[in-house]
mmCIF file of C-alpha atoms in Angstrom:
data_model
loop_
_atom_site.group_PDB
_atom_site.id
_atom_site.type_symbol
_atom_site.label_atom_id
_atom_site.label_comp_id
_atom_site.label_asym_id
_atom_site.label_seq_id
_atom_site.Cartn_x
_atom_site.Cartn_y
_atom_site.Cartn_z
ATOM 1 C CA UNK G 161 -33.345 26.681 -7.342
ATOM 2 C CA UNK G 162 -34.102 23.260 -5.881
ATOM 3 C CA UNK G 163 -30.890 21.816 -7.417
ATOM 4 C CA UNK G 164 -28.859 24.712 -6.025
ATOM 5 C CA UNK G 165 -30.328 24.114 -2.566
ATOM 6 C CA UNK G 166 -29.490 20.406 -2.737
ATOM 7 C CA UNK G 167 -25.900 21.180 -3.747
ATOM 8 C CA UNK G 168 -25.493 23.702 -0.946
ATOM 9 C CA UNK G 169 -26.915 21.203 1.535
ATOM 10 C CA UNK G 170 -24.471 18.518 0.360
ATOM 11 C CA UNK G 171 -21.499 20.892 0.616
ATOM 12 C CA UNK G 172 -22.601 21.969 4.090
ATOM 13 C CA UNK G 173 -22.851 18.332 5.202
ATOM 14 C CA UNK G 174 -19.329 17.536 3.977
ATOM 15 C CA UNK G 175 -17.956 20.723 5.560
ATOM 16 C CA UNK G 176 -19.578 19.870 8.871
ATOM 17 C CA UNK G 177 -18.132 16.367 8.780
ATOM 18 C CA UNK G 178 -14.670 17.700 7.974
ATOM 19 C CA UNK G 179 -14.862 20.286 10.721
ATOM 20 C CA UNK G 180 -15.839 17.632 13.228
ATOM 21 C CA UNK G 181 -12.753 15.522 12.517
ATOM 22 C CA UNK G 182 -9.917 16.298 14.935
ATOM 23 C CA UNK G 183 -6.460 15.069 13.962
ATOM 24 C CA UNK G 184 -3.712 15.098 16.574
ATOM 25 C CA UNK G 185 -0.120 14.216 15.708
ATOM 26 C CA UNK G 186 1.107 12.518 18.880
ATOM 27 C CA UNK G 187 4.584 11.492 17.781
ATOM 28 C CA UNK G 188 7.103 12.200 15.015
ATOM 29 C CA UNK G 189 10.614 10.891 14.706
ATOM 30 C CA UNK G 190 13.319 9.943 12.271
ATOM 31 C CA UNK G 191 13.915 6.184 12.307
ATOM 32 C CA UNK G 192 17.662 6.482 11.780
ATOM 33 C CA UNK G 193 17.850 4.299 8.664
ATOM 34 C CA UNK G 194 17.895 4.965 4.940
ATOM 35 C CA UNK G 195 15.268 3.137 2.936
ATOM 36 C CA UNK G 196 12.380 3.248 0.507
ATOM 37 C CA UNK G 197 8.977 1.574 -0.046
ATOM 38 C CA UNK G 198 8.238 0.875 3.651
ATOM 39 C CA UNK G 199 5.700 -1.810 4.627
ATOM 40 C CA UNK G 200 4.331 -1.851 8.187
ATOM 41 C CA UNK G 201 3.084 -5.053 9.747
ATOM 42 C CA UNK G 202 -0.514 -5.125 11.025
ATOM 43 C CA UNK G 203 0.502 -4.437 14.634
ATOM 44 C CA UNK G 204 2.670 -1.443 13.588
ATOM 45 C CA UNK G 205 5.670 -2.905 15.431
ATOM 46 C CA UNK G 206 8.012 -3.636 12.517
ATOM 47 C CA UNK G 207 8.563 -2.154 9.083
ATOM 48 C CA UNK G 208 10.141 -3.589 5.932
ATOM 49 C CA UNK G 209 12.257 -1.370 3.707
ATOM 50 C CA UNK G 210 14.513 -1.701 0.664
ATOM 51 C CA UNK G 211 16.841 0.394 -1.485
ATOM 52 C CA UNK G 212 15.842 2.807 -4.228
ATOM 53 C CA UNK G 213 15.869 0.030 -6.857
ATOM 54 C CA UNK G 214 13.872 -2.344 -4.592
ATOM 55 C CA UNK G 215 16.852 -4.719 -4.330
ATOM 56 C CA UNK G 216 17.301 -6.482 -0.994
ATOM 57 C CA UNK G 217 15.003 -6.321 2.010
ATOM 58 C CA UNK G 218 15.448 -5.401 5.690
ATOM 59 C CA UNK G 219 13.144 -5.241 8.715
ATOM 60 C CA UNK G 220 13.289 -2.552 11.409
ATOM 61 C CA UNK G 221 11.826 -3.073 14.885
ATOM 62 C CA UNK G 222 10.348 0.303 15.802
ATOM 63 C CA UNK G 223 10.609 -0.054 19.593
ATOM 64 C CA UNK G 224 14.330 -0.896 19.648
ATOM 65 C CA UNK G 225 15.736 0.340 16.351
ATOM 66 C CA UNK G 226 17.160 -3.128 15.605
ATOM 67 C CA UNK G 227 17.552 -3.923 11.902
ATOM 68 C CA UNK G 228 17.404 -7.458 10.488
ATOM 69 C CA UNK G 229 18.697 -8.113 6.986
ATOM 70 C CA UNK G 230 16.261 -10.535 5.374
ATOM 71 C CA UNK G 231 17.734 -10.931 1.892
ATOM 72 C CA UNK G 232 20.015 -9.341 -0.687
ATOM 73 C CA UNK G 233 17.921 -10.734 -3.554
ATOM 74 C CA UNK G 234 17.266 -8.414 -6.507
ATOM 75 C CA UNK G 235 13.651 -7.270 -6.613
ATOM 76 C CA UNK G 236 12.846 -8.423 -3.070
ATOM 77 C CA UNK G 237 11.556 -4.974 -2.154
ATOM 78 C CA UNK G 238 8.774 -5.097 -4.744
ATOM 79 C CA UNK G 239 5.564 -5.527 -2.721
ATOM 80 C CA UNK G 240 6.741 -7.784 0.132
ATOM 81 C CA UNK G 241 4.117 -8.827 2.690
ATOM 82 C CA UNK G 242 3.903 -9.690 6.403
ATOM 83 C CA UNK G 243 1.704 -12.511 7.595
ATOM 84 C CA UNK G 244 -0.132 -12.584 10.929
ATOM 85 C CA UNK G 245 2.743 -14.447 12.615
ATOM 86 C CA UNK G 246 5.413 -11.926 11.634
ATOM 87 C CA UNK G 247 6.867 -13.927 8.753
ATOM 88 C CA UNK G 248 7.808 -12.138 5.544
ATOM 89 C CA UNK G 249 6.965 -13.151 1.973
ATOM 90 C CA UNK G 250 8.904 -11.675 -0.908
ATOM 91 C CA UNK G 251 9.758 -12.133 -4.554
ATOM 92 C CA UNK G 252 13.275 -12.781 -5.844
ATOM 93 C CA UNK G 253 14.394 -12.758 -9.453
ATOM 94 C CA UNK G 254 17.183 -14.389 -11.440
ATOM 95 C CA UNK G 255 18.234 -14.456 -15.092
ATOM 96 C CA UNK G 256 18.050 -17.932 -16.622
ATOM 97 C CA UNK G 257 20.302 -19.555 -19.195
ATOM 98 C CA UNK G 258 17.847 -18.337 -21.823
ATOM 99 C CA UNK G 259 18.514 -14.748 -20.610
ATOM 100 C CA UNK G 260 14.910 -14.438 -19.467
ATOM 101 C CA UNK G 261 13.933 -13.207 -15.993
ATOM 102 C CA UNK G 262 12.488 -15.786 -13.593
ATOM 103 C CA UNK G 263 10.755 -14.855 -10.336
ATOM 104 C CA UNK G 264 10.312 -17.030 -7.264
ATOM 105 C CA UNK G 265 8.227 -16.697 -4.093
ATOM 106 C CA UNK G 266 10.012 -16.902 -0.747
ATOM 107 C CA UNK G 267 9.102 -17.080 2.946
ATOM 108 C CA UNK G 268 11.327 -15.678 5.684
ATOM 109 C CA UNK G 269 10.599 -17.368 9.024
ATOM 110 C CA UNK G 270 10.859 -14.796 11.813
ATOM 111 C CA UNK G 271 11.429 -17.452 14.486
ATOM 112 C CA UNK G 272 14.349 -19.237 12.784
ATOM 113 C CA UNK G 273 15.660 -16.404 10.563
ATOM 114 C CA UNK G 274 15.628 -18.828 7.634
ATOM 115 C CA UNK G 275 14.315 -18.307 4.124
ATOM 116 C CA UNK G 276 12.481 -21.036 2.212
ATOM 117 C CA UNK G 277 11.471 -20.933 -1.435
ATOM 118 C CA UNK G 278 7.729 -21.651 -1.490
ATOM 119 C CA UNK G 279 7.066 -20.972 -5.170
ATOM 120 C CA UNK G 280 9.478 -22.170 -7.863
ATOM 121 C CA UNK G 281 10.959 -19.672 -10.351
ATOM 122 C CA UNK G 282 8.599 -18.809 -13.190
ATOM 123 C CA UNK G 283 8.216 -16.309 -15.972
ATOM 124 C CA UNK G 284 5.960 -13.291 -15.526
ATOM 125 C CA UNK G 285 4.816 -11.341 -12.502
ATOM 126 C CA UNK G 286 4.911 -12.828 -8.992
ATOM 127 C CA UNK G 287 2.953 -10.924 -6.336
ATOM 128 C CA UNK G 288 2.820 -11.506 -2.563
ATOM 129 C CA UNK G 289 -0.680 -10.490 -1.387
ATOM 130 C CA UNK G 290 -1.920 -10.020 2.174
ATOM 131 C CA UNK G 291 -5.520 -10.651 3.206
ATOM 132 C CA UNK G 292 -7.339 -8.798 5.981
ATOM 133 C CA UNK G 293 -7.130 -12.054 7.960
ATOM 134 C CA UNK G 294 -3.326 -11.972 7.853
ATOM 135 C CA UNK G 295 -2.625 -14.896 5.548
ATOM 136 C CA UNK G 296 -0.562 -14.437 2.399
ATOM 137 C CA UNK G 297 -1.057 -15.606 -1.166
ATOM 138 C CA UNK G 298 1.663 -15.424 -3.806
ATOM 139 C CA UNK G 299 0.139 -15.096 -7.242
ATOM 140 C CA UNK G 300 1.836 -15.967 -10.500
ATOM 141 C CA UNK G 301 1.373 -18.491 -13.290
ATOM 142 C CA UNK G 302 1.535 -20.907 -10.367
ATOM 143 C CA UNK G 303 0.379 -19.796 -6.941
ATOM 144 C CA UNK G 304 0.943 -20.417 -3.239
ATOM 145 C CA UNK G 305 -1.086 -19.723 -0.110
ATOM 146 C CA UNK G 306 0.323 -19.607 3.421
ATOM 147 C CA UNK G 307 -2.774 -21.222 4.953
ATOM 148 C CA UNK G 308 -5.908 -23.034 3.800
ATOM 149 C CA UNK G 309 -7.879 -19.833 4.360
ATOM 150 C CA UNK G 310 -10.042 -18.464 1.560
ATOM 151 C CA UNK G 311 -9.887 -14.901 2.923
ATOM 152 C CA UNK G 312 -10.115 -12.218 0.269
ATOM 153 C CA UNK G 313 -7.048 -10.927 -1.565
ATOM 154 C CA UNK G 314 -6.852 -8.375 -4.378
ATOM 155 C CA UNK G 315 -4.300 -7.243 -6.920
ATOM 156 C CA UNK G 316 -4.227 -5.199 -10.110
ATOM 157 C CA UNK G 317 -3.716 -6.548 -13.616
ATOM 158 C CA UNK G 318 -3.659 -3.744 -16.190
ATOM 159 C CA UNK G 319 -7.134 -2.168 -15.961
ATOM 160 C CA UNK G 320 -8.650 -4.876 -13.775
ATOM 161 C CA UNK G 321 -8.885 -5.642 -10.094
ATOM 162 C CA UNK G 322 -8.434 -9.377 -9.545
ATOM 163 C CA UNK G 323 -10.269 -10.566 -6.428
ATOM 164 C CA UNK G 324 -9.800 -14.031 -4.966
ATOM 165 C CA UNK G 325 -12.077 -15.270 -2.197
ATOM 166 C CA UNK G 326 -14.215 -18.228 -1.166
ATOM 167 C CA UNK G 327 -16.123 -17.909 -4.442
ATOM 168 C CA UNK G 328 -13.004 -18.170 -6.589
ATOM 169 C CA UNK G 329 -11.476 -15.508 -8.810
ATOM 170 C CA UNK G 330 -13.256 -12.622 -10.486
ATOM 171 C CA UNK G 331 -12.184 -9.470 -12.307
ATOM 172 C CA UNK G 332 -13.682 -6.015 -11.897
ATOM 173 C CA UNK G 333 -13.126 -2.846 -13.911
ATOM 174 C CA UNK G 334 -15.236 -0.221 -12.130
ATOM 175 C CA UNK G 335 -13.381 2.770 -13.638
ATOM 176 C CA UNK G 336 -12.254 3.308 -17.218
ATOM 177 C CA UNK G 337 -8.466 3.543 -17.330
ATOM 178 C CA UNK G 338 -6.355 3.039 -20.428
ATOM 179 C CA UNK G 339 -3.137 3.357 -18.412
ATOM 180 C CA UNK G 340 -4.225 0.761 -15.848
ATOM 181 C CA UNK G 341 -4.753 0.365 -12.111
ATOM 182 C CA UNK G 342 -2.168 0.511 -9.312
ATOM 183 C CA UNK G 343 -1.823 -0.035 -5.541
ATOM 184 C CA UNK G 344 -4.940 -2.056 -4.732
ATOM 185 C CA UNK G 345 -5.436 -2.833 -1.032
ATOM 186 C CA UNK G 346 -8.165 -4.132 1.259
ATOM 187 C CA UNK G 347 -9.568 -2.209 4.204
ATOM 188 C CA UNK G 348 -8.687 -3.797 7.578
ATOM 189 C CA UNK G 349 -12.174 -5.313 7.846
ATOM 190 C CA UNK G 350 -11.870 -6.762 4.335
ATOM 191 C CA UNK G 351 -15.029 -5.132 2.976
ATOM 192 C CA UNK G 352 -13.649 -2.419 0.686
ATOM 193 C CA UNK G 353 -10.845 -1.891 -1.807
ATOM 194 C CA UNK G 354 -8.805 1.252 -2.389
ATOM 195 C CA UNK G 355 -6.915 1.559 -5.659
ATOM 196 C CA UNK G 356 -5.571 4.110 -8.131
ATOM 197 C CA UNK G 357 -6.783 4.521 -11.697
ATOM 198 C CA UNK G 358 -3.766 6.072 -13.400
ATOM 199 C CA UNK G 359 -5.592 8.924 -15.109
ATOM 200 C CA UNK G 360 -8.047 9.937 -12.393
ATOM 201 C CA UNK G 361 -6.707 8.953 -8.961
ATOM 202 C CA UNK G 362 -7.831 7.096 -5.853
ATOM 203 C CA UNK G 363 -11.166 5.252 -5.604
ATOM 204 C CA UNK G 364 -12.817 3.201 -2.891
ATOM 205 C CA UNK G 365 -15.192 0.425 -3.966
ATOM 206 C CA UNK G 366 -17.032 -2.458 -2.321
ATOM 207 C CA UNK G 367 -16.276 -6.074 -3.208
ATOM 208 C CA UNK G 368 -18.917 -6.042 -5.932
ATOM 209 C CA UNK G 369 -17.240 -3.152 -7.750
ATOM 210 C CA UNK G 370 -19.635 -0.390 -6.708
ATOM 211 C CA UNK G 371 -17.820 2.941 -6.425
ATOM 212 C CA UNK G 372 -18.218 4.315 -2.900
ATOM 213 C CA UNK G 373 -15.989 7.375 -3.267
ATOM 214 C CA UNK G 374 -13.477 9.097 -5.526
ATOM 215 C CA UNK G 375 -10.815 10.697 -3.355
ATOM 216 C CA UNK G 376 -8.700 12.673 -5.828
ATOM 217 C CA UNK G 377 -5.504 12.493 -7.867
ATOM 218 C CA UNK G 378 -3.194 10.959 -5.293
ATOM 219 C CA UNK G 379 -0.848 7.979 -5.192
ATOM 220 C CA UNK G 380 0.012 5.001 -2.979
ATOM 221 C CA UNK G 381 -3.120 4.800 -0.768
ATOM 222 C CA UNK G 382 -2.720 2.895 2.503
ATOM 223 C CA UNK G 383 -5.468 2.159 5.038
ATOM 224 C CA UNK G 384 -4.889 3.768 8.450
ATOM 225 C CA UNK G 385 -8.075 2.147 9.769
ATOM 226 C CA UNK G 386 -11.464 1.245 8.303
ATOM 227 C CA UNK G 387 -12.444 4.899 7.903
ATOM 228 C CA UNK G 388 -9.235 6.647 6.811
ATOM 229 C CA UNK G 389 -6.402 6.333 4.324
ATOM 230 C CA UNK G 390 -3.059 8.043 3.923
ATOM 231 C CA UNK G 391 -1.846 8.947 0.443
ATOM 232 C CA UNK G 392 1.078 10.538 -1.362
ATOM 233 C CA UNK G 393 0.342 13.796 -3.172
ATOM 234 C CA UNK G 394 3.205 14.567 -5.542
ATOM 235 C CA UNK G 395 3.710 16.993 -8.404
ATOM 236 C CA UNK G 396 6.386 17.011 -11.090
ATOM 237 C CA UNK G 397 7.560 19.013 -14.086
ATOM 238 C CA UNK G 398 7.832 16.005 -16.381
ATOM 239 C CA UNK G 399 11.394 15.273 -15.303
ATOM 240 C CA UNK G 400 11.522 15.330 -11.520
ATOM 241 C CA UNK G 401 9.350 15.845 -8.448
ATOM 242 C CA UNK G 402 8.577 19.469 -7.620
ATOM 243 C CA UNK G 403 6.666 18.700 -4.405
ATOM 244 C CA UNK G 404 5.494 15.696 -2.407
ATOM 245 C CA UNK G 405 3.533 15.401 0.810
ATOM 246 C CA UNK G 406 1.478 12.962 2.901
ATOM 247 C CA UNK G 407 -2.279 13.494 3.326
ATOM 248 C CA UNK G 408 -4.905 11.889 5.536
ATOM 249 C CA UNK G 409 -8.245 11.239 3.817
ATOM 250 C CA UNK G 410 -11.603 9.983 5.024
ATOM 251 C CA UNK G 411 -12.515 6.888 3.031
ATOM 252 C CA UNK G 412 -15.915 8.387 2.192
ATOM 253 C CA UNK G 413 -14.327 11.527 0.740
ATOM 254 C CA UNK G 414 -15.692 13.858 3.418
ATOM 255 C CA UNK G 415 -12.416 15.006 4.921
ATOM 256 C CA UNK G 416 -8.730 15.626 4.159
ATOM 257 C CA UNK G 417 -5.801 16.859 6.227
ATOM 258 C CA UNK G 418 -2.201 17.693 5.316
ATOM 259 C CA UNK G 419 0.187 15.700 7.511
ATOM 260 C CA UNK G 420 3.347 17.037 5.879
ATOM 261 C CA UNK G 421 4.027 20.120 3.764
ATOM 262 C CA UNK G 422 4.390 19.986 -0.048
ATOM 263 C CA UNK G 423 8.003 21.191 0.189
ATOM 264 C CA UNK G 424 8.909 18.360 2.606
ATOM 265 C CA UNK G 425 9.337 15.933 -0.322
ATOM 266 C CA UNK G 426 7.832 13.143 1.797
ATOM 267 C CA UNK G 427 6.415 10.099 0.035
ATOM 268 C CA UNK G 428 5.575 6.369 -0.017
ATOM 269 C CA UNK G 429 3.351 6.200 3.105
ATOM 270 C CA UNK G 430 2.221 2.986 4.759
ATOM 271 C CA UNK G 431 -0.100 2.887 7.750
ATOM 272 C CA UNK G 432 -1.435 0.649 10.507
ATOM 273 C CA UNK G 433 -3.100 1.247 13.892
ATOM 274 C CA UNK G 434 -2.692 5.007 13.889
ATOM 275 C CA UNK G 435 0.949 4.874 12.806
ATOM 276 C CA UNK G 436 2.397 6.021 9.503
ATOM 277 C CA UNK G 437 5.865 5.247 8.180
ATOM 278 C CA UNK G 438 7.049 7.179 5.144
ATOM 279 C CA UNK G 439 10.279 8.253 3.514
ATOM 280 C CA UNK G 440 11.794 11.424 2.095
ATOM 281 C CA UNK G 441 13.089 11.879 -1.420
ATOM 282 C CA UNK G 442 16.604 11.168 -0.133
ATOM 283 C CA UNK G 443 15.530 8.072 1.792
ATOM 284 C CA UNK G 444 15.154 9.130 5.429
ATOM 285 C CA UNK G 445 12.534 6.825 6.950
ATOM 286 C CA UNK G 446 10.237 8.560 9.432
ATOM 287 C CA UNK G 447 7.428 7.578 11.809
ATOM 288 C CA UNK G 448 4.321 9.624 12.597
ATOM 289 C CA UNK G 449 1.595 8.592 15.043
ATOM 290 C CA UNK G 450 -1.803 10.267 14.861
ATOM 291 C CA UNK G 451 -5.173 10.175 16.588
ATOM 292 C CA UNK G 452 -8.404 10.939 14.726
ATOM 293 C CA UNK G 453 -11.476 11.792 16.749
ATOM 294 C CA UNK G 454 -14.759 13.647 16.422
#
């Protein structure tokens, strides 16, 4: 009886929290471009996008609709990153004389519209990573950092989260996952990590690996602010998507809200400062602005 009462009390507390959250969609519009895998900058003024195969990279200015072509490089759309000054870091790949794939790290200077190779071609994965402070690290066999900052960055490596900070590098595996981790990202204040364990879904942990919440079987989590994330919720029949929608979740697991319908086939959300850019299954980039209040 005591256990039942405790469970009912916990459910009531979560329900009350959810009911108190008010979500208002203040703006929705089609961005007039075709693209996939959008990446908003921290000020929510510009968004990167690529093609379905992640080849090439462009930047759209949301206020004007102007599009800047950054590169045609194969693979450039795989996890590019903005720094605090509006510069773009991306990976490019080439096939060497030995028929092996080599990946390089590149920096696009927003002021001069010039691209500089900052990390020489190398075998294996190359990952641009953004810290909460706005500096960028490119991780590979050899690495690069845009500033001397030791601000925290995180990425996934199979079933590990690899955290780099002032104390060096450490690996955490807070959740068992034979299929590995995906989509690790830091909260805006740099104190928590959201990631996906392939078999069980989205988790939020602190920097010591303590699990703070399990949010459900969703994909591609992106921090809207320190208290909320947006995610993709897709279903499939083993061959193709049967539904896909965008959800808003409280980072503590107390609240969820549908932002688009399952039949909308909307996916790949990215968020910043109350704004969400996402795409449809046929590549129509869209913007949604929301306000969350109690």
